[in-house]
mmCIF file of C-alpha atoms in Angstrom:
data_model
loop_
_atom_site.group_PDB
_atom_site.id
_atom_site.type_symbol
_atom_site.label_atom_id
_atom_site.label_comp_id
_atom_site.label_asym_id
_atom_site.label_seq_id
_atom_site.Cartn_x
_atom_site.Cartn_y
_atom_site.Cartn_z
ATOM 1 C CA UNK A 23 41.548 136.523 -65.776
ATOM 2 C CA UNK A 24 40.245 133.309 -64.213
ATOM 3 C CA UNK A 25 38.232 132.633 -67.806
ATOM 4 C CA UNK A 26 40.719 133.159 -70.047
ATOM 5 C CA UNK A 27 42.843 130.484 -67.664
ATOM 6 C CA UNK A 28 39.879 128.007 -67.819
ATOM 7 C CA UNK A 29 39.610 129.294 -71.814
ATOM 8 C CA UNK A 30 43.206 128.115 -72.640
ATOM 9 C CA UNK A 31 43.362 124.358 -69.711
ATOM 10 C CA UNK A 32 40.322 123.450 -71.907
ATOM 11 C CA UNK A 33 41.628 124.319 -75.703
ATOM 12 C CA UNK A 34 45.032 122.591 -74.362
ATOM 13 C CA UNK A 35 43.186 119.795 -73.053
ATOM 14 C CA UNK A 36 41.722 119.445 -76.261
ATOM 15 C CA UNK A 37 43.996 119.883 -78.550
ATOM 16 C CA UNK A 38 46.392 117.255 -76.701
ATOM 17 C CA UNK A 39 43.464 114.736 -77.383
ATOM 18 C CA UNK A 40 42.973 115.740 -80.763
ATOM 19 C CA UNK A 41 46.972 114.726 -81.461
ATOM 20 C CA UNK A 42 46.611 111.248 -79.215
ATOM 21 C CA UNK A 43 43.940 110.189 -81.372
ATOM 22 C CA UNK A 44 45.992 111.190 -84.802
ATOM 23 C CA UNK A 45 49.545 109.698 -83.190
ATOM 24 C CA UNK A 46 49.440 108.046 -80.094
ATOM 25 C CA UNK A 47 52.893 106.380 -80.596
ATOM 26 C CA UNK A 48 53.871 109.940 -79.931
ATOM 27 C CA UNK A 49 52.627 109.875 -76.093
ATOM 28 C CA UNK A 50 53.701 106.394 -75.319
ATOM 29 C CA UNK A 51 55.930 106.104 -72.812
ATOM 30 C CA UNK A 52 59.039 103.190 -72.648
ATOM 31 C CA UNK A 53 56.156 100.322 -71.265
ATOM 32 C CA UNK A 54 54.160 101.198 -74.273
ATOM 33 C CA UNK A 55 50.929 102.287 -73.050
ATOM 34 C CA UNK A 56 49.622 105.440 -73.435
ATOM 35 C CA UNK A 57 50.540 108.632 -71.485
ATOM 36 C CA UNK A 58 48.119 112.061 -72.092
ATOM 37 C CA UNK A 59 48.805 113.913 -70.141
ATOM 38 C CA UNK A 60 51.996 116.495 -70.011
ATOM 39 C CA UNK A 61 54.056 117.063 -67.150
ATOM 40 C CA UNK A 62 52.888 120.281 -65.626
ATOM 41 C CA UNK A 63 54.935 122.646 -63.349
ATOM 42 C CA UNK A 64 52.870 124.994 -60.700
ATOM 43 C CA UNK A 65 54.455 128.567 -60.769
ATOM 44 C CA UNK A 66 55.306 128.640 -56.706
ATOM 45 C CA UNK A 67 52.753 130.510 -54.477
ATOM 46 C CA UNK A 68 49.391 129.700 -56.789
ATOM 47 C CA UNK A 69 47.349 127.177 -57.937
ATOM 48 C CA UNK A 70 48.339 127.880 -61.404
ATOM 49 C CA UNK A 71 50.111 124.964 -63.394
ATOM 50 C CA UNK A 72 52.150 125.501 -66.854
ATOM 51 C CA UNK A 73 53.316 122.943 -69.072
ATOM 52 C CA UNK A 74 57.003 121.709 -68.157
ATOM 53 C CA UNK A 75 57.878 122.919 -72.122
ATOM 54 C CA UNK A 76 57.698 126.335 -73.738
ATOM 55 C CA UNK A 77 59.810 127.525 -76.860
ATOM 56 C CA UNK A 78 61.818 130.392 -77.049
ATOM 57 C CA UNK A 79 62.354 132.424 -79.954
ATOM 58 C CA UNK A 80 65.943 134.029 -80.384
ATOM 59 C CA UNK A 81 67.133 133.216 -83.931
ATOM 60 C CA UNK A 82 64.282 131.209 -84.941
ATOM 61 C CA UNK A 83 61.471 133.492 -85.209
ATOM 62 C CA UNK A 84 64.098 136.578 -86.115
ATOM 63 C CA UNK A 85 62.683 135.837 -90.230
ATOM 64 C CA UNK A 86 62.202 139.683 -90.804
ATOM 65 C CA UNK A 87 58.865 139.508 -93.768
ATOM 66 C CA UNK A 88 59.725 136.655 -95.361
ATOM 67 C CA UNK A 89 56.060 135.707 -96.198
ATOM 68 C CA UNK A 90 57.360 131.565 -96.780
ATOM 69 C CA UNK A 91 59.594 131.463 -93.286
ATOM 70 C CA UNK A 92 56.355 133.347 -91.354
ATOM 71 C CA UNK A 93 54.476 130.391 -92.717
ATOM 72 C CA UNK A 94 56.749 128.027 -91.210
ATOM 73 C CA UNK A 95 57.174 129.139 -88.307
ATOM 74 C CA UNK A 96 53.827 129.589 -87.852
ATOM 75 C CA UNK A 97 53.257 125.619 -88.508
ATOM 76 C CA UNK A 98 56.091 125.217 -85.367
ATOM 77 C CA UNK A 99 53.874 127.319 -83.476
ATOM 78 C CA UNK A 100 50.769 125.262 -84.187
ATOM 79 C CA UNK A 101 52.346 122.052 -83.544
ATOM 80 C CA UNK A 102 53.615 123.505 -79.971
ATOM 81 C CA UNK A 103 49.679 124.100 -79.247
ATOM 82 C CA UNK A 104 48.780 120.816 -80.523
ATOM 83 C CA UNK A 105 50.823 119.261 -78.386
ATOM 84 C CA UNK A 106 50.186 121.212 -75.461
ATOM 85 C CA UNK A 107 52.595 124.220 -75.075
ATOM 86 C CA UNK A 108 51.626 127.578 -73.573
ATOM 87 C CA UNK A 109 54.732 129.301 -72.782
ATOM 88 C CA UNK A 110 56.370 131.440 -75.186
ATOM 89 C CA UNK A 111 59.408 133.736 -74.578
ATOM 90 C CA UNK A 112 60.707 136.775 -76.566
ATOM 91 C CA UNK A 113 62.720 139.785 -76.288
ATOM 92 C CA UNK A 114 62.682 143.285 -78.130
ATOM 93 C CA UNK A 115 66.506 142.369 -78.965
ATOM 94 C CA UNK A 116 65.488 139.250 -80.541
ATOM 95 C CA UNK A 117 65.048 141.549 -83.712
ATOM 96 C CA UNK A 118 61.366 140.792 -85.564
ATOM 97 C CA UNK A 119 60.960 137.801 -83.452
ATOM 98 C CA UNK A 120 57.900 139.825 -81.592
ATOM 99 C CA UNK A 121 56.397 140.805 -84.972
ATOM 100 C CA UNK A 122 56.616 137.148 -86.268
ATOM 101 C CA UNK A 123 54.575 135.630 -83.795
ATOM 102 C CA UNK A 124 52.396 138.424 -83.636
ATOM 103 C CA UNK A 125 51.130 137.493 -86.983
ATOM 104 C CA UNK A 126 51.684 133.731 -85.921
ATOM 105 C CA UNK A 127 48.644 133.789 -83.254
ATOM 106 C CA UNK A 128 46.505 136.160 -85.396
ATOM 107 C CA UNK A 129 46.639 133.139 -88.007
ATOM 108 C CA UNK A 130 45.839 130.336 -85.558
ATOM 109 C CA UNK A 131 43.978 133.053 -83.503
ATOM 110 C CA UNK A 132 45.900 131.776 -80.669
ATOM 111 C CA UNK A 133 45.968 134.163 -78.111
ATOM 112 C CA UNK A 134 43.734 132.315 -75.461
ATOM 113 C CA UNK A 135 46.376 129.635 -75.547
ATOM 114 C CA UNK A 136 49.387 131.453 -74.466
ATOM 115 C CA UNK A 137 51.175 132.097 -71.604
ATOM 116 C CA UNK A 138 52.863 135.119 -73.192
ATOM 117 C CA UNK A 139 56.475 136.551 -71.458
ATOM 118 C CA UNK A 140 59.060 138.884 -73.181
ATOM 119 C CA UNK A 141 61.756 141.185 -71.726
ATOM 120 C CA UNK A 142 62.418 144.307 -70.736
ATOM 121 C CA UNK A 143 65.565 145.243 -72.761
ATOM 122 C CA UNK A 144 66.762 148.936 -72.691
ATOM 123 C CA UNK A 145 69.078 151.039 -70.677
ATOM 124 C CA UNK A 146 66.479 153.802 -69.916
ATOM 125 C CA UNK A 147 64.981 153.074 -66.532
ATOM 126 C CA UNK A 148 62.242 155.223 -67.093
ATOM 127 C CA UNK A 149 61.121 153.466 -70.354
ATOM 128 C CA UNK A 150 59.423 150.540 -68.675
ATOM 129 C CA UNK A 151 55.873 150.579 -69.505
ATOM 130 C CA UNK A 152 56.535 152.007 -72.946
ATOM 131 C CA UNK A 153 58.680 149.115 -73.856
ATOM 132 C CA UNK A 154 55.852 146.793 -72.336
ATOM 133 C CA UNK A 155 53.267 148.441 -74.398
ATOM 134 C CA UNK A 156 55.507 148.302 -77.703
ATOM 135 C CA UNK A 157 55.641 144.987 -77.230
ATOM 136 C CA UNK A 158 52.220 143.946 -76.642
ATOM 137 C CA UNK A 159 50.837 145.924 -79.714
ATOM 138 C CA UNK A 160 53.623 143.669 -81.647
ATOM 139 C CA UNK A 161 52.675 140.801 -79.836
ATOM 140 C CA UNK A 162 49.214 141.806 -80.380
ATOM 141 C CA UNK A 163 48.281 140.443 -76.581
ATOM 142 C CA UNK A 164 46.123 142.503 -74.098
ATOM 143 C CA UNK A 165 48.876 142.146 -71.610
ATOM 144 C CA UNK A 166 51.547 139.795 -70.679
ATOM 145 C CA UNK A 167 51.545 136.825 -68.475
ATOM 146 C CA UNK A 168 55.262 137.355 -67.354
ATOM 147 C CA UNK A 169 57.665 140.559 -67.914
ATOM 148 C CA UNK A 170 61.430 140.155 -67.004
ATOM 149 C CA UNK A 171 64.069 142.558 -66.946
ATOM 150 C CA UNK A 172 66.849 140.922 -69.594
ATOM 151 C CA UNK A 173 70.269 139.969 -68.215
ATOM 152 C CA UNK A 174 69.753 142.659 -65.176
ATOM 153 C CA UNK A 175 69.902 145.781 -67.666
ATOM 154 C CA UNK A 176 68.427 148.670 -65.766
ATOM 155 C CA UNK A 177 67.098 146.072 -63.558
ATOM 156 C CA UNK A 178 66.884 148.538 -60.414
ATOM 157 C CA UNK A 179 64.542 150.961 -61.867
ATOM 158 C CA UNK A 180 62.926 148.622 -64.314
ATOM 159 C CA UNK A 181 61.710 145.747 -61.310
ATOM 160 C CA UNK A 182 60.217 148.332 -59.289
ATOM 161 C CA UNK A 183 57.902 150.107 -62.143
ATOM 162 C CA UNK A 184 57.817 146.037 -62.967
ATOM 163 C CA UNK A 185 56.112 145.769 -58.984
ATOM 164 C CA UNK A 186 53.725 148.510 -59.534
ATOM 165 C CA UNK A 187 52.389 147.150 -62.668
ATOM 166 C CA UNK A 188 52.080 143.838 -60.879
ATOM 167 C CA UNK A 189 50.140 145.002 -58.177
ATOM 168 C CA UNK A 190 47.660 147.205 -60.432
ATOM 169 C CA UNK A 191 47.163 144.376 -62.448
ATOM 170 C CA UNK A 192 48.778 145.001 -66.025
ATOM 171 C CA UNK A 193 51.064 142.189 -65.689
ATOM 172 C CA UNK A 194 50.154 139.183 -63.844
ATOM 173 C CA UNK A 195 53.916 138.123 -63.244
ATOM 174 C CA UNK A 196 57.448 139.285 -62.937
ATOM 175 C CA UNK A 197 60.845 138.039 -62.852
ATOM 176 C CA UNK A 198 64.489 138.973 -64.162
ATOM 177 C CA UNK A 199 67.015 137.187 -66.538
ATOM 178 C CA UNK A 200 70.279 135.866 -67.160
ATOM 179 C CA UNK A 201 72.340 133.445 -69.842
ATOM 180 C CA UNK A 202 75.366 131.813 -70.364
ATOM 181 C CA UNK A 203 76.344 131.714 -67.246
ATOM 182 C CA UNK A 204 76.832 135.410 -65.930
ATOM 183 C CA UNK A 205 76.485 137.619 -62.895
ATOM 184 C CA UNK A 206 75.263 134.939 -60.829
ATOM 185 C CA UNK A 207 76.339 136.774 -57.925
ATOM 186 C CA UNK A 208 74.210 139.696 -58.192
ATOM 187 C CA UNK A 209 71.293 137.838 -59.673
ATOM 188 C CA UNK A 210 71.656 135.740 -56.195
ATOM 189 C CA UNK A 211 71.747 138.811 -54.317
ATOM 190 C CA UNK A 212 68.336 140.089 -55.790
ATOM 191 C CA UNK A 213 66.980 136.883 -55.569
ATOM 192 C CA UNK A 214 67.194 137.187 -51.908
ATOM 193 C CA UNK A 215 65.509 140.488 -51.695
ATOM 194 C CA UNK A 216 63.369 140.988 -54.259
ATOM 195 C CA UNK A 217 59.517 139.658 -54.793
ATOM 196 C CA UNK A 218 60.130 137.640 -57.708
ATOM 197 C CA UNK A 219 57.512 135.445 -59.552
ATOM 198 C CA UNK A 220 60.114 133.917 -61.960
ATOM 199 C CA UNK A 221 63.669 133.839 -62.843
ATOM 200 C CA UNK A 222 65.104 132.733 -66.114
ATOM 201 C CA UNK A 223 68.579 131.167 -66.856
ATOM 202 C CA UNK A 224 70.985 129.209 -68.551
ATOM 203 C CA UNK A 225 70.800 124.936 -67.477
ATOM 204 C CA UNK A 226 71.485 122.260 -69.249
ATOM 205 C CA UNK A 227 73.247 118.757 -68.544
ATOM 206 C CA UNK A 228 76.564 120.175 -68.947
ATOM 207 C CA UNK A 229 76.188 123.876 -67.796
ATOM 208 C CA UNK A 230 75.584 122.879 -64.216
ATOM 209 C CA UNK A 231 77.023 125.214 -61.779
ATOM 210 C CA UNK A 232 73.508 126.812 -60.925
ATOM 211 C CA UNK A 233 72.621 123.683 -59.281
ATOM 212 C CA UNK A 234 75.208 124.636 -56.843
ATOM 213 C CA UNK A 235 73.292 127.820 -55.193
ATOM 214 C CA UNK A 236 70.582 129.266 -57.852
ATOM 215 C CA UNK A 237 68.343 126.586 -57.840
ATOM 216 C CA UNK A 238 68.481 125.336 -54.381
ATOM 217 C CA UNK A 239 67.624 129.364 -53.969
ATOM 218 C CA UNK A 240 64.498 129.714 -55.953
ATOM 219 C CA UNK A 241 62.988 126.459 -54.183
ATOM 220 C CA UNK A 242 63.967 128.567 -50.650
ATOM 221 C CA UNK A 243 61.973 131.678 -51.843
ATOM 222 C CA UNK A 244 59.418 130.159 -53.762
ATOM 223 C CA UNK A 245 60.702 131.683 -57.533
ATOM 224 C CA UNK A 246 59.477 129.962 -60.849
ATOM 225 C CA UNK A 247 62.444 129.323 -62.795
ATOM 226 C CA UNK A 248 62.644 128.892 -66.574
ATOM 227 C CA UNK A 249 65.622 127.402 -68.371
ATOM 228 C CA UNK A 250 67.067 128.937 -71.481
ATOM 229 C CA UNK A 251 70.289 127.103 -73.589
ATOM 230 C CA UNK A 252 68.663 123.878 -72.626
ATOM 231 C CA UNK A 253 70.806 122.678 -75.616
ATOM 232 C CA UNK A 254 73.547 125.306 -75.685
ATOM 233 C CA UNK A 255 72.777 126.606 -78.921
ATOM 234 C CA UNK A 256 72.366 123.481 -80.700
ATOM 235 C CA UNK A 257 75.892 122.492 -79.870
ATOM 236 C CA UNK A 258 74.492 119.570 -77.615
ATOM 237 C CA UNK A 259 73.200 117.826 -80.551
ATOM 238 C CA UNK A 260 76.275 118.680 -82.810
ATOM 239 C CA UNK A 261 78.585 117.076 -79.848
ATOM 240 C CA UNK A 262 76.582 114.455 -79.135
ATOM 241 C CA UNK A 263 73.821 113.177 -82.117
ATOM 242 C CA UNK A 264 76.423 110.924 -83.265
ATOM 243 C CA UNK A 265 76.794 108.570 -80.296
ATOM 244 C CA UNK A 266 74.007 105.989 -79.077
ATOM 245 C CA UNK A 267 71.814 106.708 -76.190
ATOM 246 C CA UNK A 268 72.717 104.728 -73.033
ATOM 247 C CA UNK A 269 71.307 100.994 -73.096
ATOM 248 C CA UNK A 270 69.660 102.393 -69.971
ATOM 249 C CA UNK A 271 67.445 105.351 -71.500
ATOM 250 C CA UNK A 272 64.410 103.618 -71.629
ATOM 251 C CA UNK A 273 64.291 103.224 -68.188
ATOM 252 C CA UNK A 274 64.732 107.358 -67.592
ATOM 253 C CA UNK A 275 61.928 107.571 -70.034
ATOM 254 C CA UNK A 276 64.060 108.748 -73.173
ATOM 255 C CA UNK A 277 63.588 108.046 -76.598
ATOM 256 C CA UNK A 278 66.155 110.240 -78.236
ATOM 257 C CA UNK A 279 68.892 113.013 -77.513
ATOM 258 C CA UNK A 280 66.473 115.383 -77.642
ATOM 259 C CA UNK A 281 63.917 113.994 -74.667
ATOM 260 C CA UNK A 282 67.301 113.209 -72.867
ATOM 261 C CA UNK A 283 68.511 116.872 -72.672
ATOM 262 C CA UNK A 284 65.048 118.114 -71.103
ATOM 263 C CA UNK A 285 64.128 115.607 -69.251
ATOM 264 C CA UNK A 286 67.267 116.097 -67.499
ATOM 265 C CA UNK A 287 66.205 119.414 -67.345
ATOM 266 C CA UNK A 288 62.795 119.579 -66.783
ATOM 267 C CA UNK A 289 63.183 116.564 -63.170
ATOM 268 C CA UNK A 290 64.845 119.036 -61.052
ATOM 269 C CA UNK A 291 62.503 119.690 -58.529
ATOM 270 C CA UNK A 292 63.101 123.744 -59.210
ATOM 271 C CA UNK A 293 62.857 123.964 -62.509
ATOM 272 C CA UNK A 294 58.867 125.042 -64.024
ATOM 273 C CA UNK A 295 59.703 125.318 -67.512
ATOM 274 C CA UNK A 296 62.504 124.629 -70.125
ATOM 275 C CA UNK A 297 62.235 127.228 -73.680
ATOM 276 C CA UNK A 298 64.149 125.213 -76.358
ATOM 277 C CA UNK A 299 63.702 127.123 -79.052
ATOM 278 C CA UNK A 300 63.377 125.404 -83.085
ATOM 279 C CA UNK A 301 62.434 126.356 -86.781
ATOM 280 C CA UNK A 302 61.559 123.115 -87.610
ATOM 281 C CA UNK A 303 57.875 121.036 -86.492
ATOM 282 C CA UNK A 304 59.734 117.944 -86.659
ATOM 283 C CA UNK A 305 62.204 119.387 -83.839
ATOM 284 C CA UNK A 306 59.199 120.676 -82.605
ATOM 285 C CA UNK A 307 57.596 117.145 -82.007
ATOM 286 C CA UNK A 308 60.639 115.878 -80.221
ATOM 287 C CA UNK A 309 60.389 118.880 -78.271
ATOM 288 C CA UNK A 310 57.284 118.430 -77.052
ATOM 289 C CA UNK A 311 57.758 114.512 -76.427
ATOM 290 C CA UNK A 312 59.846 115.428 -73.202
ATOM 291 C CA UNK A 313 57.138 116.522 -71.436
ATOM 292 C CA UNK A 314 55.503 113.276 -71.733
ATOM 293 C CA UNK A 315 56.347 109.950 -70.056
ATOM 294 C CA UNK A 316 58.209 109.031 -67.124
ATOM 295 C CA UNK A 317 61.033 111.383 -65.806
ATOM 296 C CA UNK A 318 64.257 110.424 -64.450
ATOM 297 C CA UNK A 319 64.909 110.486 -60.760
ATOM 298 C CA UNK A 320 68.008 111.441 -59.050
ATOM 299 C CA UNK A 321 70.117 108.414 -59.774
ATOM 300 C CA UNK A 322 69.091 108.402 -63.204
ATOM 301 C CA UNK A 323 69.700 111.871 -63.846
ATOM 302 C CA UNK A 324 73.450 111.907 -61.951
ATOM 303 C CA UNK A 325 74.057 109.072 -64.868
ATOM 304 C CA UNK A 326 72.925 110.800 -67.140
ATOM 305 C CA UNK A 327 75.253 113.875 -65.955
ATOM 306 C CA UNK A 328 77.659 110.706 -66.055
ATOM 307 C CA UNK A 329 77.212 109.595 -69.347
ATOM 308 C CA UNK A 330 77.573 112.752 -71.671
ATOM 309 C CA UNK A 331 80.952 113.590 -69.653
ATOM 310 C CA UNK A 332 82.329 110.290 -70.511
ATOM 311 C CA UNK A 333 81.877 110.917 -74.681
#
């Protein structure tokens, strides 16, 4: 596994030079000089580092075989590599999502560059590795890099066939899920006793309340966390792309709404990865821009927290 690590560090490295060379206005940051490299998170208890944004797929890569929309999406999933993505989350519920980007990284033969992590989404208990194994022939990946049991179903017998594929090596993390806010109590609970390598969950600037005891938890236990809804749905931008950035944005390294919402994600010291999810390369772009550049630091991001309640 150590190769195909090294494999993908040097085709991101290379891409993201490729891209600064064809549109370095892209990677400038507020003082206007140049800023290559991408904010990288390390997944807690290794030396392993992933890039600060991934992209999720619910909705967006759901196209069915529209032959046109695979095409597209495809050209979002090349611009994420370009500019130096890895991490890409799916789900079997997420419809033909997995069969999309399989045919996705067989175009841009892709697989060395991603960090690959779906779900585990059924009520049989027993079904574990099947589900795994369906997924990675749709995928069309050796194995995953992360498997997560979706919003806790079945998560008592799923994590532990989840720990025994772990430790014989057919998936090199685990980790569970949850969204919109729910059963934070019992994800808490496993939190504290379970081995996790990652938990994933709903943050954003104005759905706060895991800040409260979730991520203050996975920093005491040493859990990766990745951030779903990092723009509730899109209803961030449709509540907010109307009004002008702070005169102070600059100064917390934003350039638009869109670098504002994840950068106040992507600064708290728990958080490894945000997985906004788009159709759309020049959504894409914006994206990706967040993960470039200075970050805010506390004070900035309690005005930005500030700021968005006061529209």
């Amino acid at each position: 596994m150590a190769n195909q690590i090294t494999r993908r560090k040097f085709l991101i490295s290379s891409g993201l030079a490729g891209i600064a060379l064809k549109a370095p206005m892209l990677f400038a940051n507020t003082s206007g000089s140049t800023a290559l490299s991408p904010t990288m998170r390390r997944i807690p208890g290794t030396d392993e580092s992933i890039p600060a944004i991934g992209m999720g797929t619910w909705i967006t890569f759901n196209v069915g075989g529209d032959e046109q929309l695979i095409t597209q999406r495809t050209e979002v999933l090349k611009t994420f590599f370009e500019l130096g993505g890895t991490v890409v989350d799916g789900s079997p519920m997420y419809g033909s999502a997995a069969d999309v980007m399989g045919e996705a990284l067989n175009a841009l033969d892709g697989h060395d560059r991603i960090f690959a992590a779906t779900k585990i989404w059924t009520g049989d208990e027993s079904a574990t590795r099947a589900e795994a194994a369906r997924s990675s022939r749709r995928w069309g990946v050796d194995r995953f890099d992360l498997l997560q049991v979706h919003n806790l179903l079945g998560w008592q017998g799923h994590l532990e066939t989840l720990k025994q594929m772990r430790a014989n090596g057919e998936v090199r993390y685990i980790g569970i899920t949850t969204s919109h806010g729910r059963r934070h109590r019992e994800f808490a609970q496993i939190m504290e006793r379970e081995p996790l390598d990652f938990v994933q969950l709903t943050y954003n600037v104005l759905d706060r309340e895991v800040e409260d005891r979730l991520l203050p938890l996975a920093q005491e236990r040493g859990i990766g966390v990745i951030v779903n809804r990092p723009f509730q749905g899109g209803s961030l931008f449709r509540r907010f792309q109307s009004e002008p950035l702070p005169d102070w944005a600059g100064e917390a390294g934003v350039g638009n709404w869109a670098e504002f919402f994840l950068k106040y994600i992507i600064s708290h010291p728990a958080v490894t990865c945000a997985i906004p999810a788009t159709s759309k390369v020049e959504h894409m772009k914006e994206n990706m821009g967040a993960m470039y550049g200075t970050l805010p630091d506390a004070s900035q991001r309690q005005r930005m927290a500030g700021y968005v309640r006061s529209l």
